[in-house]
mmCIF file of C-alpha atoms in Angstrom:
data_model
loop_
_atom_site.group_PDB
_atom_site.id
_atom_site.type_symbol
_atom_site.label_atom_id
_atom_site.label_comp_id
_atom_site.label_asym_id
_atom_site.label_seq_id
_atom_site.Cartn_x
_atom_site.Cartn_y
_atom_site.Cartn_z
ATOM 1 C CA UNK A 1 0.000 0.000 0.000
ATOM 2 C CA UNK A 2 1.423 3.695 -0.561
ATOM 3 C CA UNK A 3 2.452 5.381 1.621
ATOM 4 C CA UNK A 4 3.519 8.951 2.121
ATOM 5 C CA UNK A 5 4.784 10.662 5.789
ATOM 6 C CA UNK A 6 4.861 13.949 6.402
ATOM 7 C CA UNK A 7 7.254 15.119 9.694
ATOM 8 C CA UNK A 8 6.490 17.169 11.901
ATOM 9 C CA UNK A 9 2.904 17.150 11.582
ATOM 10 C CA UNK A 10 2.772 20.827 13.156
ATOM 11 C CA UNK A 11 5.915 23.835 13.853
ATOM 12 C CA UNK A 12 5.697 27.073 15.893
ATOM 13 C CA UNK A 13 8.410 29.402 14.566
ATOM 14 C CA UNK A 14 9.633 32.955 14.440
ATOM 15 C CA UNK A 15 9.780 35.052 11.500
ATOM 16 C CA UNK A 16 13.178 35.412 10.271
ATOM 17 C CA UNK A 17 14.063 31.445 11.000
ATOM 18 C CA UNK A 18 14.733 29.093 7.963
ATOM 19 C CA UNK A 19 12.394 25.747 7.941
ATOM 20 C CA UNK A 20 12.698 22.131 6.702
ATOM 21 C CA UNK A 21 9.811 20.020 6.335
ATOM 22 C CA UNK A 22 9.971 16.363 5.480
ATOM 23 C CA UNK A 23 7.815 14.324 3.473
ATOM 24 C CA UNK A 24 8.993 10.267 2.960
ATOM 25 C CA UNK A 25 7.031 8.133 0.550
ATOM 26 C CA UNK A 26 6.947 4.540 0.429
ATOM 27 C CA UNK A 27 4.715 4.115 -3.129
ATOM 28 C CA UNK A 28 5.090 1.696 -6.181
ATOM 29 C CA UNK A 29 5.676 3.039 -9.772
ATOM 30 C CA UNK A 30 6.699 6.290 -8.221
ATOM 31 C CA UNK A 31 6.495 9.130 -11.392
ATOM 32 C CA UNK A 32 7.021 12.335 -9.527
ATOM 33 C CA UNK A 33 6.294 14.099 -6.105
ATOM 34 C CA UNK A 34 4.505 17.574 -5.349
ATOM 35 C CA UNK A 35 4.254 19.681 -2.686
ATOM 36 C CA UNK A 36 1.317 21.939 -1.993
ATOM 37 C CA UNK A 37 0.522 25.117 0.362
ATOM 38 C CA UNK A 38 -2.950 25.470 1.900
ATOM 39 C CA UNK A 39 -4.147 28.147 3.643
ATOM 40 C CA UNK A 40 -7.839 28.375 3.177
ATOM 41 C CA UNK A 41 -9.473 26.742 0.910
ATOM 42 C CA UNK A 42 -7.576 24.824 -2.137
ATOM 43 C CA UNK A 43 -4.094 23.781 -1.524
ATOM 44 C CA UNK A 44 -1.669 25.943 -3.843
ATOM 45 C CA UNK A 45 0.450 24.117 -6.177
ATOM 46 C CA UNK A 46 4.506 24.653 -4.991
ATOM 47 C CA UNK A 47 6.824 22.370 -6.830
ATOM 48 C CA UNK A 48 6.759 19.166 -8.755
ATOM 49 C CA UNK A 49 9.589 17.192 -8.279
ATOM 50 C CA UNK A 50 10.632 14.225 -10.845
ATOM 51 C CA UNK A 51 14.651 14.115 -10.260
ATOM 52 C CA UNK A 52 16.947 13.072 -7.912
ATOM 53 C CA UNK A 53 19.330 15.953 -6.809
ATOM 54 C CA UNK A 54 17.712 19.018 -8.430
ATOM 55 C CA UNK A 55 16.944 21.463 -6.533
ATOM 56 C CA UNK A 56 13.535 23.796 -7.536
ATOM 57 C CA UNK A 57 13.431 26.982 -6.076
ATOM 58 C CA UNK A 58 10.711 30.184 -6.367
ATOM 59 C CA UNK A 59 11.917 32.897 -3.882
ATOM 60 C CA UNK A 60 12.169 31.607 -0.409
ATOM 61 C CA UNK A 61 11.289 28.283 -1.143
ATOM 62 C CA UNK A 62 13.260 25.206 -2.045
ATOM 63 C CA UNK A 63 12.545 21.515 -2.743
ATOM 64 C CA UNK A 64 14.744 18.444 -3.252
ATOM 65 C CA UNK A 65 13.934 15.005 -3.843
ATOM 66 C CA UNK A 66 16.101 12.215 -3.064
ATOM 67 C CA UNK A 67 14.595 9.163 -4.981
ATOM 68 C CA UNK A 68 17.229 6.613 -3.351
ATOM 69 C CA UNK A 69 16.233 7.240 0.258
ATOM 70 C CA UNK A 70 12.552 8.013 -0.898
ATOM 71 C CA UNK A 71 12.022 11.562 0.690
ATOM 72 C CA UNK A 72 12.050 15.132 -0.380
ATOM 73 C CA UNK A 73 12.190 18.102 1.764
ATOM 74 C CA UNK A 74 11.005 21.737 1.221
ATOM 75 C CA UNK A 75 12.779 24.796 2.781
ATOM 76 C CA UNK A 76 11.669 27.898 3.450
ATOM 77 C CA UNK A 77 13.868 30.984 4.731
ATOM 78 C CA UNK A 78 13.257 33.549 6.365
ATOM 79 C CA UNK A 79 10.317 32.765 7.245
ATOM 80 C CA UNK A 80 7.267 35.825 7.104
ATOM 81 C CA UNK A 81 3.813 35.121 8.867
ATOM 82 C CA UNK A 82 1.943 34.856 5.399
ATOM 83 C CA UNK A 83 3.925 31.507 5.579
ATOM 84 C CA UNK A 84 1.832 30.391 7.975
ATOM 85 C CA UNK A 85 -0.271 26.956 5.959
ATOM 86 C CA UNK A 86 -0.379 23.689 5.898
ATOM 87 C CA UNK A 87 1.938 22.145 3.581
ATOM 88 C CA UNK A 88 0.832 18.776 1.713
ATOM 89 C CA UNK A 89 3.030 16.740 -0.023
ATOM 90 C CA UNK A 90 1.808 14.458 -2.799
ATOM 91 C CA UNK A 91 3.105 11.847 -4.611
ATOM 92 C CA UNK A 92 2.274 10.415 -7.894
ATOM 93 C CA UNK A 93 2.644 7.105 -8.959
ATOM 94 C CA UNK A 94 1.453 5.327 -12.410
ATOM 95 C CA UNK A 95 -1.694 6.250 -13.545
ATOM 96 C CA UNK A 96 -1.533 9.605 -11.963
ATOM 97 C CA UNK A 97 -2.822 8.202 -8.775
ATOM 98 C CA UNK A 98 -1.807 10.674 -5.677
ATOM 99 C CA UNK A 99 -1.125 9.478 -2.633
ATOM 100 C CA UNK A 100 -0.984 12.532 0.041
ATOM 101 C CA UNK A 101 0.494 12.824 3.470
ATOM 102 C CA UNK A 102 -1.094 14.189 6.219
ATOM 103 C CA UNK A 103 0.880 18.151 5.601
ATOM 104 C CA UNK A 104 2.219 19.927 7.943
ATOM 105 C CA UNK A 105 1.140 22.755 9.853
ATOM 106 C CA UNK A 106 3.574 25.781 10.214
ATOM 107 C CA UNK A 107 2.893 28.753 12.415
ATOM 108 C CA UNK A 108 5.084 31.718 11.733
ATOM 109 C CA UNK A 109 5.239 34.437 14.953
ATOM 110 C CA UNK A 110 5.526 37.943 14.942
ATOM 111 C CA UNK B 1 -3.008 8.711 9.888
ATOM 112 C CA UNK B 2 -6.502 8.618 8.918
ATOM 113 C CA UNK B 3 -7.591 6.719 5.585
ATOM 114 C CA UNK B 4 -9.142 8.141 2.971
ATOM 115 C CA UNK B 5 -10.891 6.163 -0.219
ATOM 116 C CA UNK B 6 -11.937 7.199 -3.792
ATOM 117 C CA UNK B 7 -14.063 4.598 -5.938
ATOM 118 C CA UNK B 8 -13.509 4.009 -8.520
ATOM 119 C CA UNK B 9 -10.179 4.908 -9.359
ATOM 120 C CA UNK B 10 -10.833 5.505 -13.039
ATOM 121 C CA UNK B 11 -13.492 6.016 -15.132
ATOM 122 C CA UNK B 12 -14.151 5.980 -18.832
ATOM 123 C CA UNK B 13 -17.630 6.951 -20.294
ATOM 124 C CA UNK B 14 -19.528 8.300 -22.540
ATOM 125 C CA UNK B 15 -20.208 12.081 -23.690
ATOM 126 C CA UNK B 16 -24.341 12.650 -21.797
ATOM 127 C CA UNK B 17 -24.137 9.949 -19.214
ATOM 128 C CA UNK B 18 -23.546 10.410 -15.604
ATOM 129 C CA UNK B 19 -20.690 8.746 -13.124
ATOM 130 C CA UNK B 20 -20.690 8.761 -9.368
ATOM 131 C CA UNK B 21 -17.919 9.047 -7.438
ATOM 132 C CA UNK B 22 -17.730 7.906 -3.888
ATOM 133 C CA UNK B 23 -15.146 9.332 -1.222
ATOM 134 C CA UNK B 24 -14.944 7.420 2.050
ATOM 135 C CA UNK B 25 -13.561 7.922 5.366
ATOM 136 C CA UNK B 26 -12.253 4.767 6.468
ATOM 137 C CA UNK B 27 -11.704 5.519 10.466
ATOM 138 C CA UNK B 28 -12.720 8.700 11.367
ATOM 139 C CA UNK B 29 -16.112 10.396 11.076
ATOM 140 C CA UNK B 30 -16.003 13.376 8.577
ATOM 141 C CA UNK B 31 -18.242 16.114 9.092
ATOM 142 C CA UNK B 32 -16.722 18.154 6.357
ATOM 143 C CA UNK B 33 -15.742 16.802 2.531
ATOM 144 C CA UNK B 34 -14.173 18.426 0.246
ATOM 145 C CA UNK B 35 -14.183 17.997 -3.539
ATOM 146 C CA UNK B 36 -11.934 19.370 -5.805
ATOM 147 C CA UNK B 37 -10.760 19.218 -9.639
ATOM 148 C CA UNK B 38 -6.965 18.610 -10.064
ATOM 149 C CA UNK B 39 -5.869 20.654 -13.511
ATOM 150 C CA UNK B 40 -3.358 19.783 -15.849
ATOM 151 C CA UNK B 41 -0.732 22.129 -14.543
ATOM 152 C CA UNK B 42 -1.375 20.435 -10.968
ATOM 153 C CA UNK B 43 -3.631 22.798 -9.548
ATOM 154 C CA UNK B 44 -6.312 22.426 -7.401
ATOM 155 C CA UNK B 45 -9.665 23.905 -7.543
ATOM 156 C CA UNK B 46 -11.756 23.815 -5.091
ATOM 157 C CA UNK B 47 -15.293 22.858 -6.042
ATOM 158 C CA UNK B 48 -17.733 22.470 -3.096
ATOM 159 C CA UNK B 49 -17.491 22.026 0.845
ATOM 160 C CA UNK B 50 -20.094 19.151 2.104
ATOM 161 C CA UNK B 51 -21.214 19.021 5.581
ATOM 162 C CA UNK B 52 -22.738 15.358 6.814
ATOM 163 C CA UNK B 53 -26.648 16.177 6.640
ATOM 164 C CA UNK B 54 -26.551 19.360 4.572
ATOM 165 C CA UNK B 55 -26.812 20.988 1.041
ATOM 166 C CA UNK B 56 -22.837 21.520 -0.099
ATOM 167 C CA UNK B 57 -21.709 24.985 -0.325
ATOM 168 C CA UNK B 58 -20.442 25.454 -4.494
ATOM 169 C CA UNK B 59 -17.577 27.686 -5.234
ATOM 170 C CA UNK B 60 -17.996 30.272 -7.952
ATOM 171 C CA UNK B 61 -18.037 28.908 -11.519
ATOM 172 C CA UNK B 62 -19.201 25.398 -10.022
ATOM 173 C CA UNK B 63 -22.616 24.069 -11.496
ATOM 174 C CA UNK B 64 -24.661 22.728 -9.113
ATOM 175 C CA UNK B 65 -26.707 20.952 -11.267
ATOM 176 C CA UNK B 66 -23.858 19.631 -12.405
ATOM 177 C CA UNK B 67 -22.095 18.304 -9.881
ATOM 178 C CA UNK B 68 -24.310 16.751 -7.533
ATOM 179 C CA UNK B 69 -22.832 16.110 -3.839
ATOM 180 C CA UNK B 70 -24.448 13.740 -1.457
ATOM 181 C CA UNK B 71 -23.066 13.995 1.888
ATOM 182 C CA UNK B 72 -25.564 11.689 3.548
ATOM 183 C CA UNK B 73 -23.608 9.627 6.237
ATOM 184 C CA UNK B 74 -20.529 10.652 8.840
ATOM 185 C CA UNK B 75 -17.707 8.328 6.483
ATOM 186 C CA UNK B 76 -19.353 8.987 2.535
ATOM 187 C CA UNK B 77 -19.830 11.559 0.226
ATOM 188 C CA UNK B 78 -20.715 11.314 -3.013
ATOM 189 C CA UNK B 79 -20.050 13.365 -6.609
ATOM 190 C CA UNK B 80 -22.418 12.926 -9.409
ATOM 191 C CA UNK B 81 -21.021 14.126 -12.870
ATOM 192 C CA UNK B 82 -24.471 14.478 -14.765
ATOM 193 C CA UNK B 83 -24.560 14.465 -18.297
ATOM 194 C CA UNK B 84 -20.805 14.233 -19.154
ATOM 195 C CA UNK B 85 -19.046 16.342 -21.634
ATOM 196 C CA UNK B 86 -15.425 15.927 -22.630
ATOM 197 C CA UNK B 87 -14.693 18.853 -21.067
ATOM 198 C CA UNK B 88 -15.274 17.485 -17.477
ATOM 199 C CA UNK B 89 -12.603 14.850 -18.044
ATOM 200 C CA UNK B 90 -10.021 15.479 -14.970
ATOM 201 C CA UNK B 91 -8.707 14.154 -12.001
ATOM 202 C CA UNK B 92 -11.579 14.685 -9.202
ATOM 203 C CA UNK B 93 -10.230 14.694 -5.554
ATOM 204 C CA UNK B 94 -11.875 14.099 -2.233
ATOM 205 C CA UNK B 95 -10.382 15.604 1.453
ATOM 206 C CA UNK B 96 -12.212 14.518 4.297
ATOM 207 C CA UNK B 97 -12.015 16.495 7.813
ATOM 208 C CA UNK B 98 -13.537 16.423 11.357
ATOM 209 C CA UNK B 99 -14.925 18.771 13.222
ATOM 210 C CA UNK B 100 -16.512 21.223 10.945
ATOM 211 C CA UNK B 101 -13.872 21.580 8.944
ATOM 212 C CA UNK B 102 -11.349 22.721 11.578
ATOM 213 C CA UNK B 103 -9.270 19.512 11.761
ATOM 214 C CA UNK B 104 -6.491 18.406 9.217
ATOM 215 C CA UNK B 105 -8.148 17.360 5.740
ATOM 216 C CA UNK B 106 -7.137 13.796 5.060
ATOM 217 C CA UNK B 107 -6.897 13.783 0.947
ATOM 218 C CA UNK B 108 -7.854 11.065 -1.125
ATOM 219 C CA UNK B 109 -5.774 8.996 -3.546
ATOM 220 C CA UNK B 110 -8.336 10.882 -6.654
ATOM 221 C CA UNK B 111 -10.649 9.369 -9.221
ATOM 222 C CA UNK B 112 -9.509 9.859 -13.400
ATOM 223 C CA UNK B 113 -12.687 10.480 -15.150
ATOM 224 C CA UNK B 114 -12.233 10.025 -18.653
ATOM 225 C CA UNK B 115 -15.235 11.460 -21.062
ATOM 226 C CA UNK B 116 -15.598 9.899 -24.775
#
């Protein structure tokens, strides 16, 4: 069964501080892995990620995928409060099935 | 984490006739469902918000008559794609959520509706 794991399910930071978040995926047929922001009502679409090693970037934020160790990870720096979402990770496998995690919910401070 | 279905997983039909997609919560009660369209470029739009016992709330741009949501028990909702065009052909998702919306939305693994 596929599997996708999102850590940590919830983060309290400052603005200003620099984030990871992890997403691991366990799936079969694996095609390529997104990563999506939601804030109120449909999750925004961040990155797709198909390679190993390349890193995608669009201002603050940054995504890698690592398709040996089956995990990607998507940075954010200096953090501002409009940050504040839950991010979703997603990953396709063949037939365009997704398989999401359960996100991660980031709290920037004042 | 808490399980989320989709049935069927794909669909192929023809242009006028109507599918039915079912999204089920596997351990957890959801009061809130979500359905939304996934678009080529990955994108997802939001199309309604169903709450167990109640008439879904549509976005703007959604056809109710259209889309038909049946949110009759705690663990199933239901989309109805009535009269099928070509142009409805996408990836339809589910989310699931407790408490009125306010938990985590558990996402489903999508339905591929294919129109002839």
């Amino acid at each position: 069964e596929d599997k996708v794991v999102q850590s940590p399910l919830s983060l309290v930071v400052h603005e200003g501080d620099t984030v990871t978040l992890n997403c691991s995926y366990e799936v079969t047929n694996f095609r390529s892995l997104l990563w999506y922001k939601q804030e109120k009502k449909a999750p925004t679409f961040l990155f797709m990620l198909t390679s190993s090693g390349i890193e995608k970037k669009s201002g603050r934020l940054s995504s890698i995928l690592d398709k040996k160790e089956l995990f990607s990870i998507l940075n954010i720096t200096a953090t501002q409060t409009g940050d504040s979402a839950v991010y979703l990770c997603a990953v396709v496998s063949a037939g365009n099935m997704l398989t999401f995690g359960g996100g991660t919910r980031l709290m920037v401070k004042p | 984490g808490a399980v989320v279905s989709q049935h069927p997983s794909r669909v192929i039909c023809k242009s006028g006739t109507s599918v039915k997609i079912e999204c089920r919560s596997l351990d957890f009660q959801a009061t809130t469902m979500f359905w939304y369209r996934q678009f080529p470029k990955k994108s997802l739009m939001l199309m309604a918000t169903s709450n167990e016992g109640s008439k879904a709330t549509y976005e703007q741009g959604v056809e109710k008559d259209k889309f038909l949501i049946n949110h009759a028990s705690l663990t199933l909702s239901t989309l109805t794609v009535t009269s099928a065009h070509p142009e409805d052909s996408s990836f339809y998702i589910c989310s699931a959520s407790g408490r009125a919306g306010k938990d985590t939305q558990y996402f489903g693994p999508g339905t591929r509706l294919t129109v002839l």
